[in-house]
Coordinates of C-alpha atoms and ligand atoms in Angstrom, one line a residue:
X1 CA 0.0 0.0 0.0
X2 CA 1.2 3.3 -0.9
X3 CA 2.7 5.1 2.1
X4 CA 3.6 8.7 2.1
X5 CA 6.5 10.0 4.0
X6 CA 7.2 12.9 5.7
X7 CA 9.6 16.2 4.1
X8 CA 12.1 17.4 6.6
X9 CA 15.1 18.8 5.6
X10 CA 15.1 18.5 1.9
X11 CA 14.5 14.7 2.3
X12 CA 11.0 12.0 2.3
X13 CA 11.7 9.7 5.4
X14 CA 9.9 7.5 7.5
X15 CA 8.1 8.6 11.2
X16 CA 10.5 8.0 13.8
X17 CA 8.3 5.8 15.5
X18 CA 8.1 4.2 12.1
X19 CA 4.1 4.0 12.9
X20 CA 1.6 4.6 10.6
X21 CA -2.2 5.7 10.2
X22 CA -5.0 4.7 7.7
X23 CA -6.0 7.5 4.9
X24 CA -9.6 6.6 3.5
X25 CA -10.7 7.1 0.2
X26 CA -14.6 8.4 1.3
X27 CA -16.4 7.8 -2.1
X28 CA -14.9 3.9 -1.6
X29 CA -15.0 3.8 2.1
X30 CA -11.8 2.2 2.2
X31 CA -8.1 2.8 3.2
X32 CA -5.7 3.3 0.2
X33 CA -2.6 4.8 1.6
X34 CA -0.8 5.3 4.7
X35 CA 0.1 8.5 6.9
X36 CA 3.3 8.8 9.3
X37 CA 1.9 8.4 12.6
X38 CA 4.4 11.8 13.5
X39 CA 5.2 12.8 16.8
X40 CA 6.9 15.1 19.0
X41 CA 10.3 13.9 17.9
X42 CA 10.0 14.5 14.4
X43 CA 8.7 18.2 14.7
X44 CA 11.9 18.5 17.0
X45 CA 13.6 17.4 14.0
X46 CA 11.5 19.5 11.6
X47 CA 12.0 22.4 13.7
X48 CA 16.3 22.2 13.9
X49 CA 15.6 21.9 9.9
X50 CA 13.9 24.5 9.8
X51 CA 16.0 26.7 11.9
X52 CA 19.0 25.7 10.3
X53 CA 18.2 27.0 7.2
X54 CA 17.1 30.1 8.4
X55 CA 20.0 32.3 8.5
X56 CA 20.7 31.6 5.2
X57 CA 17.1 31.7 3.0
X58 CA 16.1 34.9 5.4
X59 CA 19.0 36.8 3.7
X60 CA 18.2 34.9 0.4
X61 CA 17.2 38.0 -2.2
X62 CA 13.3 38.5 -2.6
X63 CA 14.1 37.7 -6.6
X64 CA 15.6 34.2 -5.9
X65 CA 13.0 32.9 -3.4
X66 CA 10.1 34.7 -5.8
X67 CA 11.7 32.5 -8.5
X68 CA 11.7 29.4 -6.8
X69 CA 8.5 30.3 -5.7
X70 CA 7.4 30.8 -9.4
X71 CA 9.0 27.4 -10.3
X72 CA 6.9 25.5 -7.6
X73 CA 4.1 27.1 -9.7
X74 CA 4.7 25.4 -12.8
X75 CA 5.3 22.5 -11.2
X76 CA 1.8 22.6 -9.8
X77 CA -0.2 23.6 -13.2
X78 CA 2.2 21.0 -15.1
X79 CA 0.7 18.4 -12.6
X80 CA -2.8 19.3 -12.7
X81 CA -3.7 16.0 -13.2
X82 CA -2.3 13.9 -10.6
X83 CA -2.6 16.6 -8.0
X84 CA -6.5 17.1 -9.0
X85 CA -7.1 13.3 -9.1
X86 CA -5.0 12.6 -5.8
X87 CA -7.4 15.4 -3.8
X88 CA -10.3 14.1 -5.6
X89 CA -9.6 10.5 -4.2
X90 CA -8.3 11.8 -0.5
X91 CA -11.7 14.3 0.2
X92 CA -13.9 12.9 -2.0
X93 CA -14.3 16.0 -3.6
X94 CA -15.7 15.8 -7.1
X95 CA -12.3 15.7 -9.2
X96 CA -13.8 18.7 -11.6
X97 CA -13.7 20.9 -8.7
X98 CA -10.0 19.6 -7.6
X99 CA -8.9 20.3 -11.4
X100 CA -10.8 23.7 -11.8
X101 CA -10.7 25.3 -8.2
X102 CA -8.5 23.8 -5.8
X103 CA -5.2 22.8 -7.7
X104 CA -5.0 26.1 -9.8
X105 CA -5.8 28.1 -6.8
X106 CA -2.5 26.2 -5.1
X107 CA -0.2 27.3 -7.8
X108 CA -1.7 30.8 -7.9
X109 CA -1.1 31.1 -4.1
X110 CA 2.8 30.7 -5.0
X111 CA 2.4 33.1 -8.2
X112 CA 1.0 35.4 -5.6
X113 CA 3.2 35.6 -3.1
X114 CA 6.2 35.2 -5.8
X115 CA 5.0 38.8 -7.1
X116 CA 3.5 40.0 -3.7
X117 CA 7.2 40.0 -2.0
X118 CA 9.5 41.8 -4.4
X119 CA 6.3 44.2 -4.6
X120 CA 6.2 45.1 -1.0
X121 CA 7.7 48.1 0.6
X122 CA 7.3 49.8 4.4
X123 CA 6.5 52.9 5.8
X124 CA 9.1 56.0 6.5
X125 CA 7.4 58.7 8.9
X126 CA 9.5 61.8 8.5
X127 CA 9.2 64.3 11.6
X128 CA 9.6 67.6 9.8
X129 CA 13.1 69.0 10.5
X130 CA 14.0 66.7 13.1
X131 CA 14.2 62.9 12.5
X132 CA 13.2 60.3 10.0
X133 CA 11.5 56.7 11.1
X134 CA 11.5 53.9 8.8
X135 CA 9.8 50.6 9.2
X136 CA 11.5 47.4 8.7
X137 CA 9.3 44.2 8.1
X138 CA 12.4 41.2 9.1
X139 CA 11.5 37.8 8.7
X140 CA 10.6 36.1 12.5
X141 CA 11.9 32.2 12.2
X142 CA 10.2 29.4 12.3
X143 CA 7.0 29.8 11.4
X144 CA 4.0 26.8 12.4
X145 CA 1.4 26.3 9.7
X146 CA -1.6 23.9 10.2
X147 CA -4.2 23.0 8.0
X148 CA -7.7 21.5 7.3
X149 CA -9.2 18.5 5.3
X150 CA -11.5 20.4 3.2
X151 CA -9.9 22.2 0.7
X152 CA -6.4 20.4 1.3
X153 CA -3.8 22.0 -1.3
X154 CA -5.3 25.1 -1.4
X155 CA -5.3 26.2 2.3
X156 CA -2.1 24.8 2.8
X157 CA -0.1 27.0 0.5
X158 CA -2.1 29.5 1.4
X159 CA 0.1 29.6 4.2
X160 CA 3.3 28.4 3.5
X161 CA 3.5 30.5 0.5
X162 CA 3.7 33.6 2.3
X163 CA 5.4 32.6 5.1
X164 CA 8.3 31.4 2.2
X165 CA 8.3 34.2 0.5
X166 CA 9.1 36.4 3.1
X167 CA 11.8 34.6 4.6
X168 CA 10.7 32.2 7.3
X169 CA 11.3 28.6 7.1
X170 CA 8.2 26.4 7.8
X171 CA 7.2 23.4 10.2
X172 CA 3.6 22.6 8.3
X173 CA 1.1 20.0 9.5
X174 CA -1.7 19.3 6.9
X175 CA -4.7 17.6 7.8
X176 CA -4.4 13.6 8.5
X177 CA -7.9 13.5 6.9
X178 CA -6.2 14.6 3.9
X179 CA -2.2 14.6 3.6
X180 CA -1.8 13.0 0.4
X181 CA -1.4 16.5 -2.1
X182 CA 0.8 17.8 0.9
X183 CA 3.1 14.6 -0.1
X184 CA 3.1 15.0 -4.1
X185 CA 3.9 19.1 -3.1
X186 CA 7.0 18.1 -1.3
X187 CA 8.4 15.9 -4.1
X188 CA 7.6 19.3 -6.3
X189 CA 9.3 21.6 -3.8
X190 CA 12.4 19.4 -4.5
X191 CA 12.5 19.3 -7.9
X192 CA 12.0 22.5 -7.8
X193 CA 15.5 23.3 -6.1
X194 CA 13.5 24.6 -2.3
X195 CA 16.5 24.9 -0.2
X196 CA 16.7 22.0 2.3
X197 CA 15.1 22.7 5.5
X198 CA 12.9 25.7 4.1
X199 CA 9.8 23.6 4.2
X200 CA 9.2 21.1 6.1
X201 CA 6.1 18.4 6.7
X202 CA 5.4 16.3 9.1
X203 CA 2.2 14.0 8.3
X204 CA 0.2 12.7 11.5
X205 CA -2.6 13.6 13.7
X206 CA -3.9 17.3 15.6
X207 CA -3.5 16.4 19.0
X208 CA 0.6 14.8 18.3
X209 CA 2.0 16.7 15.7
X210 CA 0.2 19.7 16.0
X211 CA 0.5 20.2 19.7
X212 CA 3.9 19.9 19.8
X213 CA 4.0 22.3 16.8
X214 CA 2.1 24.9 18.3
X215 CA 3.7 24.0 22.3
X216 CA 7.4 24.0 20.4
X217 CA 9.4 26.9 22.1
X218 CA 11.2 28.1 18.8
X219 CA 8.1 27.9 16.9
X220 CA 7.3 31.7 17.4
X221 CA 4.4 32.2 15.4
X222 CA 1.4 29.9 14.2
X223 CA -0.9 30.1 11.1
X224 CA -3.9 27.9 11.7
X225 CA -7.1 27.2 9.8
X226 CA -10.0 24.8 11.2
X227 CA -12.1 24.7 13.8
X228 CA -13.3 27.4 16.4
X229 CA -12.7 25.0 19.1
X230 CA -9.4 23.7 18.0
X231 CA -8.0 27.2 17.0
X232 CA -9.4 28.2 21.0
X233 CA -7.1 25.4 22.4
X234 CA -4.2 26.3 20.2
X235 CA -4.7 30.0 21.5
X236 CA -4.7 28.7 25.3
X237 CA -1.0 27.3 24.4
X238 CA 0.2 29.9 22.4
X239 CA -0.7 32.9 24.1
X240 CA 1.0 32.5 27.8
X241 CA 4.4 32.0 25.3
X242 CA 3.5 35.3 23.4
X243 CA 3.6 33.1 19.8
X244 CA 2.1 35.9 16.8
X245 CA -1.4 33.8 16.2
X246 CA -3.0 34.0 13.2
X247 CA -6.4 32.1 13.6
X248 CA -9.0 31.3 10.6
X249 CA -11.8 29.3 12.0
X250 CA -15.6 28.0 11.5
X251 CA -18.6 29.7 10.1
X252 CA -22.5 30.0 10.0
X253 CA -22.5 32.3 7.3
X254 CA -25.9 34.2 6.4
X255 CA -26.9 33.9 2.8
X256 CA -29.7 37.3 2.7
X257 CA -31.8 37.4 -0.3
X258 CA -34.2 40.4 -1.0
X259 CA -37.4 40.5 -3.0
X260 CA -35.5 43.1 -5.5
X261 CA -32.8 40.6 -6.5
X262 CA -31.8 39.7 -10.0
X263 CA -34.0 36.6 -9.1
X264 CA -32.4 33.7 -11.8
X265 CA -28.5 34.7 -10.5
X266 CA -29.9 34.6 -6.9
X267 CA -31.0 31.0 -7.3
X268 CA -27.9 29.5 -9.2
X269 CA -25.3 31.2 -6.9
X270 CA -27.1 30.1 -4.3
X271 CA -27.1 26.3 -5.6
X272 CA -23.4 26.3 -5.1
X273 CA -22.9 28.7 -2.5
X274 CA -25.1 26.6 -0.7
X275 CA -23.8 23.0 -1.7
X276 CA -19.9 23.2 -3.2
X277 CA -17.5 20.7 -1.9
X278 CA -20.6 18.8 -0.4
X279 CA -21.4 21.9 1.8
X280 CA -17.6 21.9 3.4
X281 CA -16.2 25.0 2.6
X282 CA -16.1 27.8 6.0
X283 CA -17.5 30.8 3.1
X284 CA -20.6 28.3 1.9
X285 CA -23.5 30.2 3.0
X286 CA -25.2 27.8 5.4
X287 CA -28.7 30.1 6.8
X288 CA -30.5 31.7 3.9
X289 CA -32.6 34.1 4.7
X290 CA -35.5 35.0 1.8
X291 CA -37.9 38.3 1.7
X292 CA -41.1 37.4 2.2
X293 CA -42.5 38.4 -1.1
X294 CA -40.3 36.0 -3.2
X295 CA -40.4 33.1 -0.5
X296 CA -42.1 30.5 -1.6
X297 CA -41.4 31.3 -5.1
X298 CA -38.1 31.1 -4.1
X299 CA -37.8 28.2 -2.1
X300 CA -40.1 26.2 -4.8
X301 CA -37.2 26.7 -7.9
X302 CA -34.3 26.3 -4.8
X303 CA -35.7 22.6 -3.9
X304 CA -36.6 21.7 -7.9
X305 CA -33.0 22.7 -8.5
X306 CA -31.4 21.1 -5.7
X307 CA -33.2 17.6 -6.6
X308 CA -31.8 17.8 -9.8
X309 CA -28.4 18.1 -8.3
X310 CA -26.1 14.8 -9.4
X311 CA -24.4 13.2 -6.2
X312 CA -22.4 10.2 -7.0
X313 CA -18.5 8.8 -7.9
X314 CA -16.4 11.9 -7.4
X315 CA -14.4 10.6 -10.7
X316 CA -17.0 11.5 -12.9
X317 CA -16.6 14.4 -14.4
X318 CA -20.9 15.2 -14.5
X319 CA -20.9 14.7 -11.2
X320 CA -22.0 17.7 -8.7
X321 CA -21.7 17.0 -5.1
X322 CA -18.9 13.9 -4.0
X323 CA -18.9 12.1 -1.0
X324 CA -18.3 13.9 2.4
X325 CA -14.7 13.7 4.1
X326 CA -15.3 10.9 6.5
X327 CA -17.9 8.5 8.0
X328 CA -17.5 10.2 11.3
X329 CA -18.4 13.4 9.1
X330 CA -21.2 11.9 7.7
X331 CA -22.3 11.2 11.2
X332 CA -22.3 14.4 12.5
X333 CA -23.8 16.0 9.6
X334 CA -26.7 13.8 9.5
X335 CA -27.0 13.7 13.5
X336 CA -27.7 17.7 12.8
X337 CA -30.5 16.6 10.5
X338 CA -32.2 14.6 13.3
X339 CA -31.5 17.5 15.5
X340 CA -33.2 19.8 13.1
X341 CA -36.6 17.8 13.2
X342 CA -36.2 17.6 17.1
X343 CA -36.2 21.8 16.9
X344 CA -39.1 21.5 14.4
X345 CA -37.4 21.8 11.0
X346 CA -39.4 20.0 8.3
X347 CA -36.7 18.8 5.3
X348 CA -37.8 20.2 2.3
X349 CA -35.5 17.8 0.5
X350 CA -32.8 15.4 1.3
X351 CA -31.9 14.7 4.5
X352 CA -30.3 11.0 4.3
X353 CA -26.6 9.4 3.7
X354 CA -27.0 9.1 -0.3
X355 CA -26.2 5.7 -1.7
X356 CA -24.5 5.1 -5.0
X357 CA -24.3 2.0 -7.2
X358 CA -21.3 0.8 -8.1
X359 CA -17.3 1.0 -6.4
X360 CA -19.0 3.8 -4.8
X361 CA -21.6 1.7 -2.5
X362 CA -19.7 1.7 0.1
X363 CA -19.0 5.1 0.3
X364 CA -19.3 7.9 2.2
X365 CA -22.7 10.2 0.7
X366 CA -25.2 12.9 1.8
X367 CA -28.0 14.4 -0.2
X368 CA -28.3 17.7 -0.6
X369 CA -30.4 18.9 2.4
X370 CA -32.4 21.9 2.7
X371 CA -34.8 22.2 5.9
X372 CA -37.2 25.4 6.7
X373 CA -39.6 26.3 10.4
X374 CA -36.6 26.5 12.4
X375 CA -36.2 29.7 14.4
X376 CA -33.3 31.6 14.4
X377 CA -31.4 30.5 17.3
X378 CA -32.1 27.2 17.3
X379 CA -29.2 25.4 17.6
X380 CA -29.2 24.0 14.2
X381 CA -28.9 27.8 13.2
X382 CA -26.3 28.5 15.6
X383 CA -23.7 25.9 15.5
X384 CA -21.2 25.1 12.2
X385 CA -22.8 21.7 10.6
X386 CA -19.9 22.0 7.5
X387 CA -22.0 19.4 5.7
X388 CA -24.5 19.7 2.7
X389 CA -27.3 20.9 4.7
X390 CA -28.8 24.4 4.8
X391 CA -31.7 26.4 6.5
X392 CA -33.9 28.5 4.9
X393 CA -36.4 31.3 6.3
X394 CA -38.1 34.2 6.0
X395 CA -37.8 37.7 6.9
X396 CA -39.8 41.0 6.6
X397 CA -37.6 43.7 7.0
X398 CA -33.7 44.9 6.9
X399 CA -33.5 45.2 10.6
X400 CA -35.1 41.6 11.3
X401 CA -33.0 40.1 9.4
X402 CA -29.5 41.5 10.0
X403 CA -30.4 40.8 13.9
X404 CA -30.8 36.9 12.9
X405 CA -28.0 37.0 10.6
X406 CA -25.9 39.0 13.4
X407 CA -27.1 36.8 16.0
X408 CA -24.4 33.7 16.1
X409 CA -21.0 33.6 17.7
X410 CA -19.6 32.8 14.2
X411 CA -18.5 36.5 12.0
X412 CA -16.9 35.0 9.1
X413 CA -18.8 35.8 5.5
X414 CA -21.7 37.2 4.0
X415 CA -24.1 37.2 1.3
X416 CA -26.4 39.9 0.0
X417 CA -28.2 39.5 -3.1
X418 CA -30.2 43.0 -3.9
X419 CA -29.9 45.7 -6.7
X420 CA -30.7 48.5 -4.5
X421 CA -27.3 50.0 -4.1
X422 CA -28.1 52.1 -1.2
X423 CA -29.2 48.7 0.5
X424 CA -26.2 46.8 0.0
X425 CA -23.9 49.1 1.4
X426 CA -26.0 49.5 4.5
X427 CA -26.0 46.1 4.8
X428 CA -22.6 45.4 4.6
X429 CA -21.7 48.1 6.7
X430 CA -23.9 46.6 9.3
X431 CA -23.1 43.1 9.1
X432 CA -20.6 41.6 11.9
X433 CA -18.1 39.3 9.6
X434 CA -14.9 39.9 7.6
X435 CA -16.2 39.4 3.9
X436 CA -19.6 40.2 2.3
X437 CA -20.3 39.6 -1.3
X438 CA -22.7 41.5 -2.9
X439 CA -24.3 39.9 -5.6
X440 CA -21.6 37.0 -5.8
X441 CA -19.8 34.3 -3.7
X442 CA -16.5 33.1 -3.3
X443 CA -15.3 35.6 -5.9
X444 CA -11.6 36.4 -4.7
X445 CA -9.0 38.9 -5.5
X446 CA -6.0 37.3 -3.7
X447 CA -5.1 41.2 -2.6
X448 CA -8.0 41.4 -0.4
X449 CA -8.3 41.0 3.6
X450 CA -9.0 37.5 4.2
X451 CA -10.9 36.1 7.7
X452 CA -13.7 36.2 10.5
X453 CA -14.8 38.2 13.2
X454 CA -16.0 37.5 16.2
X455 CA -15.0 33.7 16.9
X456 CA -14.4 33.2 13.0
X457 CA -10.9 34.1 13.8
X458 CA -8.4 36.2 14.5
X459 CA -6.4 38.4 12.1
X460 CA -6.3 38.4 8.2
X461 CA -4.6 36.6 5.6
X462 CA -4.4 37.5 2.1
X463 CA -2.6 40.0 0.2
X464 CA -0.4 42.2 2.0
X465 CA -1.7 41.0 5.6
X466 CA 0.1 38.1 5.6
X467 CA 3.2 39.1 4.8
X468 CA 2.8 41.7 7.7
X469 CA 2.2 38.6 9.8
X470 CA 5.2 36.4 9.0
X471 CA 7.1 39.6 9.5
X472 CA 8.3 41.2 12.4
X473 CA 7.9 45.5 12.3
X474 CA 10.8 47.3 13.5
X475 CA 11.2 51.1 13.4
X476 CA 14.2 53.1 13.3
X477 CA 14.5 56.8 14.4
X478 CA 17.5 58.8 12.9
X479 CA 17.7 62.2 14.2
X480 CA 18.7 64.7 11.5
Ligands
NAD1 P1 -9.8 20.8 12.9 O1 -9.8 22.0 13.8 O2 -10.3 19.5 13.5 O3 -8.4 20.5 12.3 C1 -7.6 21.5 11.7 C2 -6.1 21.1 11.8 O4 -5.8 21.2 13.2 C3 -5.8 19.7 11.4 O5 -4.6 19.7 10.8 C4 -5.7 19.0 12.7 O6 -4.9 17.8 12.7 C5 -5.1 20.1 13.6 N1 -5.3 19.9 15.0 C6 -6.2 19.2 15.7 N2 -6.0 19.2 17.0 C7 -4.9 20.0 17.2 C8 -4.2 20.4 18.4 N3 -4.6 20.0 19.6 N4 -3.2 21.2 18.2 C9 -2.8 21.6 17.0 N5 -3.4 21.2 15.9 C10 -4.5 20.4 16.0 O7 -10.6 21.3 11.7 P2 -11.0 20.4 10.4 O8 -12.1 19.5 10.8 O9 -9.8 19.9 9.8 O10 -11.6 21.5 9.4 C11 -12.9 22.0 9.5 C12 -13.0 23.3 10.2 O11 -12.1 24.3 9.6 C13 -14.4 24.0 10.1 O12 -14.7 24.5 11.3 C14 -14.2 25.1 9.1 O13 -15.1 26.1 9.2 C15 -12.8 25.5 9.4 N6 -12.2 26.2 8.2 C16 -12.0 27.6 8.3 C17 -11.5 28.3 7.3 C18 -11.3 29.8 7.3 O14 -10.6 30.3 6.5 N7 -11.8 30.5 8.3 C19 -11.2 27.6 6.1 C20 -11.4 26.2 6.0 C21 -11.9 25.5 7.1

């Protein structure tokens, strides 16, 4: 069976404890490869990689690590096809969206911050007559980055990429739910000609590999994505040791639809806003909230459409929705449905693990699941389900329904869909989260702020923000 290995110091080798774990294919329901079972000896190793090469690639010019950088890029588009199968087979992820969203976005993370660095400049604060600041941004270290299973290749260079590019070396952890594009990466990074010790991954579970990441002494700052209650443990370890924390976490994103919409683009954003990557992704917009006067209209083409929706063998390229990341995923998502109907929800459609015919029986399914007569603050409108299953209500005016949209602990995205200008802006001026897309979703300019408020997170990535996080600020006073 194939194992993967982990990357430390330019090099694939075996776990210490020479242990390994189980990685399921969830649209077969059975294990095809094998993940180190990593512990806190091999991120000591990682981490004297890491800070070994650190003198040396910190001082390395912006131009040569931006065209390494641009190299790994290649790498990645001239691989499409393995990398989109190998995520396709790891999530379960329909391998259409792998090859059109996830993979392309991984090498366009590395364009980015290959351009983003040598594009970058600081501050100089001149005090009339008398003295001139200037800001340097220095590279801190090593820098911890940890990832999540549901959109594997893509979230993980979105950190490592600018924590590269701007000088750091990198202990990285991906998910163990999904390791196996981390793996093909790090054969890329060294055919690309990555310095040894730059990067470094080291496969195995949260609690192991990522605790000791985030408890390592000389591990100075973390970049984590996943969930609220994770990121809130990671926090209670990293903050006593003063670690820079940059947290991206759950959401229950509001999807609000007004009567004056452009009615036809409503509906089809809100298909796949609504369902993409089987529901898993922390911007799908999980509570839609419909104006009165279009409800039922509304909720009568959402359902027809949704029906219609394909669910089956993620290798086929018609197919819509995949299977869900795990069978304890599956579990929880469907134990939300039950939930649901306790709290009074009626499902509108859906609502069951879906079952496919074929190498696929076994698999790990949901249908698409829409349910309606739940109140606001249920807790099936409260808590993150990160499955293929969404609410949908009404509302009567702008103040009812930013209070239901405002009223959960989660402050990560948005969606508005009117074409009263003057309303938009109000609304997204009044909504508590970090994004809100007007009249779209999930349309990114890789410039732009990137993250939640409230318990969605803490700080931004994207753009220049994370370079301002994997570097330290330091000003310098010269009296004139
Ligand atoms: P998770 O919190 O279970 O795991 C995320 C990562 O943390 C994994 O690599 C895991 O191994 C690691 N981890 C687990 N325990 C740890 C510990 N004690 N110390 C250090 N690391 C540990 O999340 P998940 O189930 O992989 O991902 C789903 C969650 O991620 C959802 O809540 C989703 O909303 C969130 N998410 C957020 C964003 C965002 O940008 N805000 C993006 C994607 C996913």
């Amino acid at each position: 069976m194939k194992k993967i290995l982990n990357y430390i110091n330019g090099e694939l080798i075996e776990p210490k404890s020479g242990q390994y774990l189980d990685n399921y294919n969830p649209a077969i329901g059975k294990v095809y490869s094998l993940i180190p079972d990593s512990d806190a000896s091999d991120v000591q190793q990682a981490q004297e990689a890491a800070q070994a090469a650190f003198p040396a690639w910190s001082v390395t010019p912006k131009d040569e690590r931006s065209r390494i950088l641009m190299k790994l890029a290649d790498l990645i588009d001239a691989n499409l096809d393995e990398l989109a199968k190998a995520e396709s087979v790891d999530n379960g992820k329909p391998v259409s969206l792998a090859k059109s969203v996830d993979i392309p976005r991984a090498a366009s993370n590395f364009r980015f911050y290959a351009t983003a660095v040598v594009q970058y400049s600081t501050h100089a604060h001149e005090m009339e007559d008398t003295a001139i600041n200037y800001t340097l941004r220095q590279p801190i270290g090593v820098a911890g980055c940890i990832s999540p299973w549901n959109l594997p290749l893509y979230l993980f260079s979105w950190k490592i990429a600018p924590a590269i590019a701007s000088g750091n070396c990198v202990v990285a952890k991906p998910s163990e739910v999904t390791p196996m594009t981390a793996y093909l990466l790090s054969k890329l990074c060294i055919e690309a000609g990555l310095p040894k010790g730059v990067l470094n991954i080291v496969h195995g579970l949260g609690p192991k590999v990522g605790q000791a990441i985030t408890e390592h002494p000389d591990i100075p700052m973390i970049s984590f994505t996943g969930g609220t209650v994770t990121g809130k443990h990671i926090a209670s370890i990293a903050a006593p040791m003063f670690k820079k924390l940059s947290l991206e976490l759950g959401g229950k994103n509001p999807n609000i639809i007004f009567a004056d919409c452009d009615f036809e683009k409503a509906l089809s954003t809100t298909v796949h806003s609504s369902f993409a990557n089987q529901g898993q992704i922390c911007l799908c917009g999980s509570r839609i909230f419909v104006e009165r006067p279009i409800y039922e209209k509304f909720k009568t083409a959402f359902v027809e459409k949704v029906k219609r929706m394909k669910v089956g063998n993620p290798a086929d390229d018609t197919t819509k929705m995949g299977a869900v990341v795990s069978k304890s995923h599956m579990e929880k998502v469907l134990s939300y449905v039950e939930l649901a109907k306790e709290e009074g929800g009626a499902v509108l459609t859906g609502g069951n693990q879906a079952h496919i015919e074929g190498e696929c029986a076994d698999g790990w399914f949901i249908e698409p699941t829409i349910i309606e007569g739940l109140s606001f603050d249920c807790r099936t409108n409260q808590e993150e389900i990160f499955g293929p299953v969404v609410t949908i209500m009404p509302f009567d005016t702008e103040e009812e329904v930013l209070m239901m949209a405002n009223s959960t602990k989660y402050g990560l995205a948005s969606t508005v869909w009117t074409e009263n200008l003057k309303k938009a802006h109000r609304m997204a001026r009044n909504l508590d989260v970090g994004i809100v897309w007007v009249n779209c979703w999930l349309l990114r300019d890789l410039r732009t702020p990137f993250g939640g408020a409230k318990q969605s997170g803490v700080g931004r990535e994207g753009g220049f923000e994370a370079l301002e996080f994997f570097t330290e600020p330091k000003n310098v006073c010269i009296k004139y």
